[in-house]
């Protein structure tokens, strides 16, 4: 279904696997290789990826054709225009180095950031350098029971569990993902693959309301 969208860029924000779940590298690599795009495939690691095996999953992403954006920047150019796609490693595993990203990031050009944990938006938004942060990590709550789920997760994150929101003038998109953690069950929380259309500010002003 990803290829059917004919994406320009494919982004992955971490947790390719769940900690303590056995996997074979070849089973993961094949579907990643099959993903087709025009401008690249980029990824950062999640906290479960590091706990399951950093080197193994880094190899899977590389063989799957993904560019490693853990504390790095990748620039897409189309003629005179450019888009900087940056990423930070897992905050929970104490590997996020936004300082390294900012050193590599040019002063001009629109930039978006991949960060596994949504709470990193408080840090990235404060730099006033990113127009958008893409995150995952929450599974959208996975088992969504009105009032109860938010009460149980209140200490886990201050951000909504999924969707688009504004953080200090920067947009934050939190994807529900397609997997599970702990109990292999989703309730009232459908799996999600997000399709995002980016438009320049000048182009957006010409669109009808």
PDB file of C-alpha atoms in Angstrom:
ATOM      1  CA  UNK A   1       0.000   0.000   0.000  1.00  0.00           C
ATOM      2  CA  UNK A   2       2.993   2.326   0.442  1.00  0.00           C
ATOM      3  CA  UNK A   3       4.055   2.002  -3.192  1.00  0.00           C
ATOM      4  CA  UNK A   4       0.483   2.695  -4.316  1.00  0.00           C
ATOM      5  CA  UNK A   5       0.853   6.206  -2.856  1.00  0.00           C
ATOM      6  CA  UNK A   6       3.856   6.874  -5.141  1.00  0.00           C
ATOM      7  CA  UNK A   7       5.713   8.679  -2.333  1.00  0.00           C
ATOM      8  CA  UNK A   8       8.467  11.175  -2.898  1.00  0.00           C
ATOM      9  CA  UNK A   9      10.077  10.391   0.462  1.00  0.00           C
ATOM     10  CA  UNK A  10       9.556   7.507   2.893  1.00  0.00           C
ATOM     11  CA  UNK A  11      10.268   8.222   6.561  1.00  0.00           C
ATOM     12  CA  UNK A  12      10.533   5.766   9.433  1.00  0.00           C
ATOM     13  CA  UNK A  13      10.612   7.074  13.006  1.00  0.00           C
ATOM     14  CA  UNK A  14      11.775   4.001  14.880  1.00  0.00           C
ATOM     15  CA  UNK A  15      10.784   0.756  16.618  1.00  0.00           C
ATOM     16  CA  UNK A  16      11.049  -1.584  13.693  1.00  0.00           C
ATOM     17  CA  UNK A  17      10.797  -4.421  16.223  1.00  0.00           C
ATOM     18  CA  UNK A  18       9.541  -4.947  19.765  1.00  0.00           C
ATOM     19  CA  UNK A  19      12.071  -5.727  22.477  1.00  0.00           C
ATOM     20  CA  UNK A  20      12.170  -9.443  23.422  1.00  0.00           C
ATOM     21  CA  UNK A  21      10.450 -10.477  20.179  1.00  0.00           C
ATOM     22  CA  UNK A  22      12.603 -12.750  18.033  1.00  0.00           C
ATOM     23  CA  UNK A  23      13.208 -11.697  14.434  1.00  0.00           C
ATOM     24  CA  UNK A  24      15.254 -12.662  11.393  1.00  0.00           C
ATOM     25  CA  UNK A  25      17.044  -9.870   9.566  1.00  0.00           C
ATOM     26  CA  UNK A  26      16.009 -11.230   6.159  1.00  0.00           C
ATOM     27  CA  UNK A  27      12.312 -11.088   7.103  1.00  0.00           C
ATOM     28  CA  UNK A  28      12.657  -7.379   7.827  1.00  0.00           C
ATOM     29  CA  UNK A  29      14.955  -6.442   4.976  1.00  0.00           C
ATOM     30  CA  UNK A  30      12.812  -7.750   2.101  1.00  0.00           C
ATOM     31  CA  UNK A  31       9.738  -5.513   2.666  1.00  0.00           C
ATOM     32  CA  UNK A  32      11.973  -2.487   3.220  1.00  0.00           C
ATOM     33  CA  UNK A  33      13.768  -3.122  -0.065  1.00  0.00           C
ATOM     34  CA  UNK A  34      10.405  -3.388  -1.854  1.00  0.00           C
ATOM     35  CA  UNK A  35       9.397   0.164  -0.894  1.00  0.00           C
ATOM     36  CA  UNK A  36       9.656   2.536  -3.862  1.00  0.00           C
ATOM     37  CA  UNK A  37      10.127   6.323  -3.777  1.00  0.00           C
ATOM     38  CA  UNK A  38      11.629   9.202  -5.760  1.00  0.00           C
ATOM     39  CA  UNK A  39      13.720  11.080  -3.204  1.00  0.00           C
ATOM     40  CA  UNK A  40      14.931   8.505  -0.718  1.00  0.00           C
ATOM     41  CA  UNK A  41      14.063   6.457   2.356  1.00  0.00           C
ATOM     42  CA  UNK A  42      15.212   7.802   5.729  1.00  0.00           C
ATOM     43  CA  UNK A  43      15.036   6.409   9.266  1.00  0.00           C
ATOM     44  CA  UNK A  44      15.939   6.896  12.905  1.00  0.00           C
ATOM     45  CA  UNK A  45      16.132   4.322  15.677  1.00  0.00           C
ATOM     46  CA  UNK A  46      13.550   3.856  18.428  1.00  0.00           C
ATOM     47  CA  UNK A  47      14.140   2.754  22.013  1.00  0.00           C
ATOM     48  CA  UNK A  48      13.039  -0.840  21.248  1.00  0.00           C
ATOM     49  CA  UNK A  49      15.433  -1.032  18.294  1.00  0.00           C
ATOM     50  CA  UNK A  50      18.394  -0.353  20.549  1.00  0.00           C
ATOM     51  CA  UNK A  51      17.231  -2.826  23.178  1.00  0.00           C
ATOM     52  CA  UNK A  52      16.685  -5.526  20.538  1.00  0.00           C
ATOM     53  CA  UNK A  53      20.048  -5.033  18.842  1.00  0.00           C
ATOM     54  CA  UNK A  54      21.408  -1.765  17.496  1.00  0.00           C
ATOM     55  CA  UNK A  55      23.932  -3.225  15.058  1.00  0.00           C
ATOM     56  CA  UNK A  56      21.533  -5.825  13.686  1.00  0.00           C
ATOM     57  CA  UNK A  57      18.740  -3.343  13.008  1.00  0.00           C
ATOM     58  CA  UNK A  58      21.130  -0.746  11.615  1.00  0.00           C
ATOM     59  CA  UNK A  59      22.194  -3.410   9.142  1.00  0.00           C
ATOM     60  CA  UNK A  60      18.555  -4.183   8.289  1.00  0.00           C
ATOM     61  CA  UNK A  61      17.810  -0.518   7.551  1.00  0.00           C
ATOM     62  CA  UNK A  62      20.959  -0.138   5.474  1.00  0.00           C
ATOM     63  CA  UNK A  63      20.280  -3.253   3.408  1.00  0.00           C
ATOM     64  CA  UNK A  64      16.681  -2.113   3.071  1.00  0.00           C
ATOM     65  CA  UNK A  65      17.901   1.048   1.357  1.00  0.00           C
ATOM     66  CA  UNK A  66      17.264   3.476   4.201  1.00  0.00           C
ATOM     67  CA  UNK A  67      19.542   6.432   4.954  1.00  0.00           C
ATOM     68  CA  UNK A  68      20.666   6.532   8.595  1.00  0.00           C
ATOM     69  CA  UNK A  69      19.464   9.828  10.067  1.00  0.00           C
ATOM     70  CA  UNK A  70      20.422   9.162  13.665  1.00  0.00           C
ATOM     71  CA  UNK A  71      21.848  12.585  14.608  1.00  0.00           C
ATOM     72  CA  UNK A  72      22.360  13.424  10.927  1.00  0.00           C
ATOM     73  CA  UNK A  73      20.980  15.494   8.044  1.00  0.00           C
ATOM     74  CA  UNK A  74      19.984  14.543   4.496  1.00  0.00           C
ATOM     75  CA  UNK A  75      19.218  17.242   1.922  1.00  0.00           C
ATOM     76  CA  UNK A  76      16.833  16.765  -1.007  1.00  0.00           C
ATOM     77  CA  UNK A  77      17.339  19.113  -3.947  1.00  0.00           C
ATOM     78  CA  UNK A  78      15.045  19.881  -6.852  1.00  0.00           C
ATOM     79  CA  UNK A  79      16.551  22.553  -9.024  1.00  0.00           C
ATOM     80  CA  UNK A  80      17.220  25.589  -6.871  1.00  0.00           C
ATOM     81  CA  UNK A  81      14.952  24.350  -4.074  1.00  0.00           C
ATOM     82  CA  UNK A  82      15.981  22.146  -1.175  1.00  0.00           C
ATOM     83  CA  UNK A  83      14.468  20.394   1.819  1.00  0.00           C
ATOM     84  CA  UNK A  84      16.603  19.353   4.781  1.00  0.00           C
ATOM     85  CA  UNK A  85      15.469  16.141   6.484  1.00  0.00           C
ATOM     86  CA  UNK A  86      17.166  15.668   9.842  1.00  0.00           C
ATOM     87  CA  UNK A  87      16.903  13.058  12.550  1.00  0.00           C
ATOM     88  CA  UNK A  88      17.867  12.423  16.156  1.00  0.00           C
ATOM     89  CA  UNK A  89      18.501   9.078  17.795  1.00  0.00           C
ATOM     90  CA  UNK A  90      16.339   7.778  20.661  1.00  0.00           C
ATOM     91  CA  UNK A  91      15.805  10.175  23.551  1.00  0.00           C
ATOM     92  CA  UNK A  92      14.910   7.385  25.984  1.00  0.00           C
ATOM     93  CA  UNK A  93      18.176   5.594  25.237  1.00  0.00           C
ATOM     94  CA  UNK A  94      20.077   8.870  25.845  1.00  0.00           C
ATOM     95  CA  UNK A  95      21.348   8.993  22.256  1.00  0.00           C
ATOM     96  CA  UNK A  96      19.600  12.105  20.924  1.00  0.00           C
ATOM     97  CA  UNK A  97      22.208  14.698  19.860  1.00  0.00           C
ATOM     98  CA  UNK A  98      20.439  17.696  18.411  1.00  0.00           C
ATOM     99  CA  UNK A  99      23.656  19.663  18.790  1.00  0.00           C
ATOM    100  CA  UNK A 100      25.292  17.436  16.156  1.00  0.00           C
ATOM    101  CA  UNK A 101      22.299  17.891  13.864  1.00  0.00           C
ATOM    102  CA  UNK A 102      22.383  21.678  14.124  1.00  0.00           C
ATOM    103  CA  UNK A 103      26.086  21.727  13.278  1.00  0.00           C
ATOM    104  CA  UNK A 104      25.346  19.905  10.027  1.00  0.00           C
ATOM    105  CA  UNK A 105      22.162  21.814   9.174  1.00  0.00           C
ATOM    106  CA  UNK A 106      22.570  24.761   6.759  1.00  0.00           C
ATOM    107  CA  UNK A 107      21.198  28.096   7.924  1.00  0.00           C
ATOM    108  CA  UNK A 108      18.799  28.394   4.982  1.00  0.00           C
ATOM    109  CA  UNK A 109      16.171  26.051   3.589  1.00  0.00           C
ATOM    110  CA  UNK A 110      13.153  24.400   5.206  1.00  0.00           C
ATOM    111  CA  UNK A 111      13.953  21.612   7.660  1.00  0.00           C
ATOM    112  CA  UNK A 112      11.915  18.776   9.145  1.00  0.00           C
ATOM    113  CA  UNK A 113      13.005  16.491  11.968  1.00  0.00           C
ATOM    114  CA  UNK A 114      12.500  12.786  12.649  1.00  0.00           C
ATOM    115  CA  UNK A 115      12.461  12.052  16.389  1.00  0.00           C
ATOM    116  CA  UNK A 116      11.095   8.789  17.760  1.00  0.00           C
ATOM    117  CA  UNK A 117       9.724  10.248  20.990  1.00  0.00           C
ATOM    118  CA  UNK A 118       7.125  13.055  20.609  1.00  0.00           C
ATOM    119  CA  UNK A 119       8.295  14.781  23.806  1.00  0.00           C
ATOM    120  CA  UNK A 120      11.464  15.777  21.969  1.00  0.00           C
ATOM    121  CA  UNK A 121       9.328  18.457  20.303  1.00  0.00           C
ATOM    122  CA  UNK A 122       9.857  20.686  23.336  1.00  0.00           C
ATOM    123  CA  UNK A 123      13.577  20.711  22.532  1.00  0.00           C
ATOM    124  CA  UNK A 124      13.411  20.903  18.749  1.00  0.00           C
ATOM    125  CA  UNK A 125      10.736  23.619  18.691  1.00  0.00           C
ATOM    126  CA  UNK A 126      12.847  25.835  20.944  1.00  0.00           C
ATOM    127  CA  UNK A 127      15.497  26.078  18.204  1.00  0.00           C
ATOM    128  CA  UNK A 128      12.934  27.667  15.839  1.00  0.00           C
ATOM    129  CA  UNK A 129      14.685  25.805  12.997  1.00  0.00           C
ATOM    130  CA  UNK A 130      12.214  23.040  12.159  1.00  0.00           C
ATOM    131  CA  UNK A 131       8.864  23.456  10.449  1.00  0.00           C
ATOM    132  CA  UNK A 132       7.722  19.928  11.306  1.00  0.00           C
ATOM    133  CA  UNK A 133       8.666  17.042  13.596  1.00  0.00           C
ATOM    134  CA  UNK A 134       7.616  13.485  12.746  1.00  0.00           C
ATOM    135  CA  UNK A 135       7.358  11.048  15.673  1.00  0.00           C
ATOM    136  CA  UNK A 136       5.893   7.714  16.733  1.00  0.00           C
ATOM    137  CA  UNK A 137       6.573   5.796  19.967  1.00  0.00           C
ATOM    138  CA  UNK A 138       3.091   6.062  21.550  1.00  0.00           C
ATOM    139  CA  UNK A 139       1.277   3.471  19.377  1.00  0.00           C
ATOM    140  CA  UNK A 140      -1.594   5.941  19.649  1.00  0.00           C
ATOM    141  CA  UNK A 141      -2.313   4.455  23.070  1.00  0.00           C
ATOM    142  CA  UNK A 142      -2.826   1.007  21.468  1.00  0.00           C
ATOM    143  CA  UNK A 143      -5.757   0.129  23.723  1.00  0.00           C
ATOM    144  CA  UNK A 144      -7.945   3.240  23.792  1.00  0.00           C
ATOM    145  CA  UNK A 145     -10.532   3.251  26.556  1.00  0.00           C
ATOM    146  CA  UNK A 146     -12.090   6.716  27.004  1.00  0.00           C
ATOM    147  CA  UNK A 147     -10.734   8.575  30.049  1.00  0.00           C
ATOM    148  CA  UNK A 148      -8.951   5.501  31.427  1.00  0.00           C
ATOM    149  CA  UNK A 149      -6.204   5.363  28.778  1.00  0.00           C
ATOM    150  CA  UNK A 150      -5.322   9.048  29.189  1.00  0.00           C
ATOM    151  CA  UNK A 151      -5.328   8.706  32.978  1.00  0.00           C
ATOM    152  CA  UNK A 152      -2.923   5.755  32.841  1.00  0.00           C
ATOM    153  CA  UNK A 153      -0.572   7.407  30.336  1.00  0.00           C
ATOM    154  CA  UNK A 154      -0.667  10.917  31.816  1.00  0.00           C
ATOM    155  CA  UNK A 155       2.770  10.427  33.382  1.00  0.00           C
ATOM    156  CA  UNK A 156       4.156   8.841  30.236  1.00  0.00           C
ATOM    157  CA  UNK A 157       3.755  11.790  27.879  1.00  0.00           C
ATOM    158  CA  UNK A 158       2.438  15.322  28.052  1.00  0.00           C
ATOM    159  CA  UNK A 159       1.528  15.242  24.364  1.00  0.00           C
ATOM    160  CA  UNK A 160      -1.566  13.822  22.659  1.00  0.00           C
ATOM    161  CA  UNK A 161      -1.040  10.193  21.711  1.00  0.00           C
ATOM    162  CA  UNK A 162      -1.534  10.750  17.994  1.00  0.00           C
ATOM    163  CA  UNK A 163      -2.369  13.357  15.386  1.00  0.00           C
ATOM    164  CA  UNK A 164      -1.093  16.803  14.449  1.00  0.00           C
ATOM    165  CA  UNK A 165      -0.508  19.604  16.918  1.00  0.00           C
ATOM    166  CA  UNK A 166       1.482  22.821  17.240  1.00  0.00           C
ATOM    167  CA  UNK A 167       4.418  23.024  19.636  1.00  0.00           C
ATOM    168  CA  UNK A 168       5.994  26.453  19.951  1.00  0.00           C
ATOM    169  CA  UNK A 169       5.129  27.337  16.358  1.00  0.00           C
ATOM    170  CA  UNK A 170       6.410  24.007  14.992  1.00  0.00           C
ATOM    171  CA  UNK A 171       4.051  21.302  13.759  1.00  0.00           C
ATOM    172  CA  UNK A 172       4.309  17.892  15.419  1.00  0.00           C
ATOM    173  CA  UNK A 173       2.842  14.784  13.800  1.00  0.00           C
ATOM    174  CA  UNK A 174       2.559  11.675  15.992  1.00  0.00           C
ATOM    175  CA  UNK A 175       1.876   8.474  14.070  1.00  0.00           C
ATOM    176  CA  UNK A 176       0.021   5.534  15.681  1.00  0.00           C
ATOM    177  CA  UNK A 177       2.219   2.981  13.906  1.00  0.00           C
ATOM    178  CA  UNK A 178       1.164  -0.492  12.844  1.00  0.00           C
ATOM    179  CA  UNK A 179       2.517  -2.753  15.593  1.00  0.00           C
ATOM    180  CA  UNK A 180       1.919  -3.443  19.268  1.00  0.00           C
ATOM    181  CA  UNK A 181       3.923  -3.649  22.465  1.00  0.00           C
ATOM    182  CA  UNK A 182       3.174  -5.852  25.458  1.00  0.00           C
ATOM    183  CA  UNK A 183      -0.285  -7.246  24.729  1.00  0.00           C
ATOM    184  CA  UNK A 184      -0.589  -8.069  20.978  1.00  0.00           C
ATOM    185  CA  UNK A 185      -3.878  -6.187  20.735  1.00  0.00           C
ATOM    186  CA  UNK A 186      -5.221  -2.881  19.508  1.00  0.00           C
ATOM    187  CA  UNK A 187      -8.585  -1.523  20.612  1.00  0.00           C
ATOM    188  CA  UNK A 188     -10.195   1.668  19.316  1.00  0.00           C
ATOM    189  CA  UNK A 189      -6.794   2.528  17.805  1.00  0.00           C
ATOM    190  CA  UNK A 190      -6.403   1.513  14.188  1.00  0.00           C
ATOM    191  CA  UNK A 191      -2.892   1.012  12.737  1.00  0.00           C
ATOM    192  CA  UNK A 192      -1.700   3.988  10.735  1.00  0.00           C
ATOM    193  CA  UNK A 193       0.512   4.821   7.783  1.00  0.00           C
ATOM    194  CA  UNK A 194       0.569   8.589   7.266  1.00  0.00           C
ATOM    195  CA  UNK A 195       0.607  10.267   3.854  1.00  0.00           C
ATOM    196  CA  UNK A 196       1.759  13.878   4.192  1.00  0.00           C
ATOM    197  CA  UNK A 197       1.796  16.453   1.402  1.00  0.00           C
ATOM    198  CA  UNK A 198       4.349  19.236   1.844  1.00  0.00           C
ATOM    199  CA  UNK A 199       3.763  22.546   0.094  1.00  0.00           C
ATOM    200  CA  UNK A 200       5.840  25.688   0.068  1.00  0.00           C
ATOM    201  CA  UNK A 201       4.383  28.704   1.827  1.00  0.00           C
ATOM    202  CA  UNK A 202       3.965  30.571  -1.474  1.00  0.00           C
ATOM    203  CA  UNK A 203       2.135  27.615  -3.036  1.00  0.00           C
ATOM    204  CA  UNK A 204      -0.077  27.181   0.006  1.00  0.00           C
ATOM    205  CA  UNK A 205      -1.243  30.796  -0.220  1.00  0.00           C
ATOM    206  CA  UNK A 206      -2.638  30.138  -3.713  1.00  0.00           C
ATOM    207  CA  UNK A 207      -4.728  27.127  -2.637  1.00  0.00           C
ATOM    208  CA  UNK A 208      -8.502  27.648  -2.227  1.00  0.00           C
ATOM    209  CA  UNK A 209      -9.890  27.713   1.315  1.00  0.00           C
TER     210      UNK A 209
END
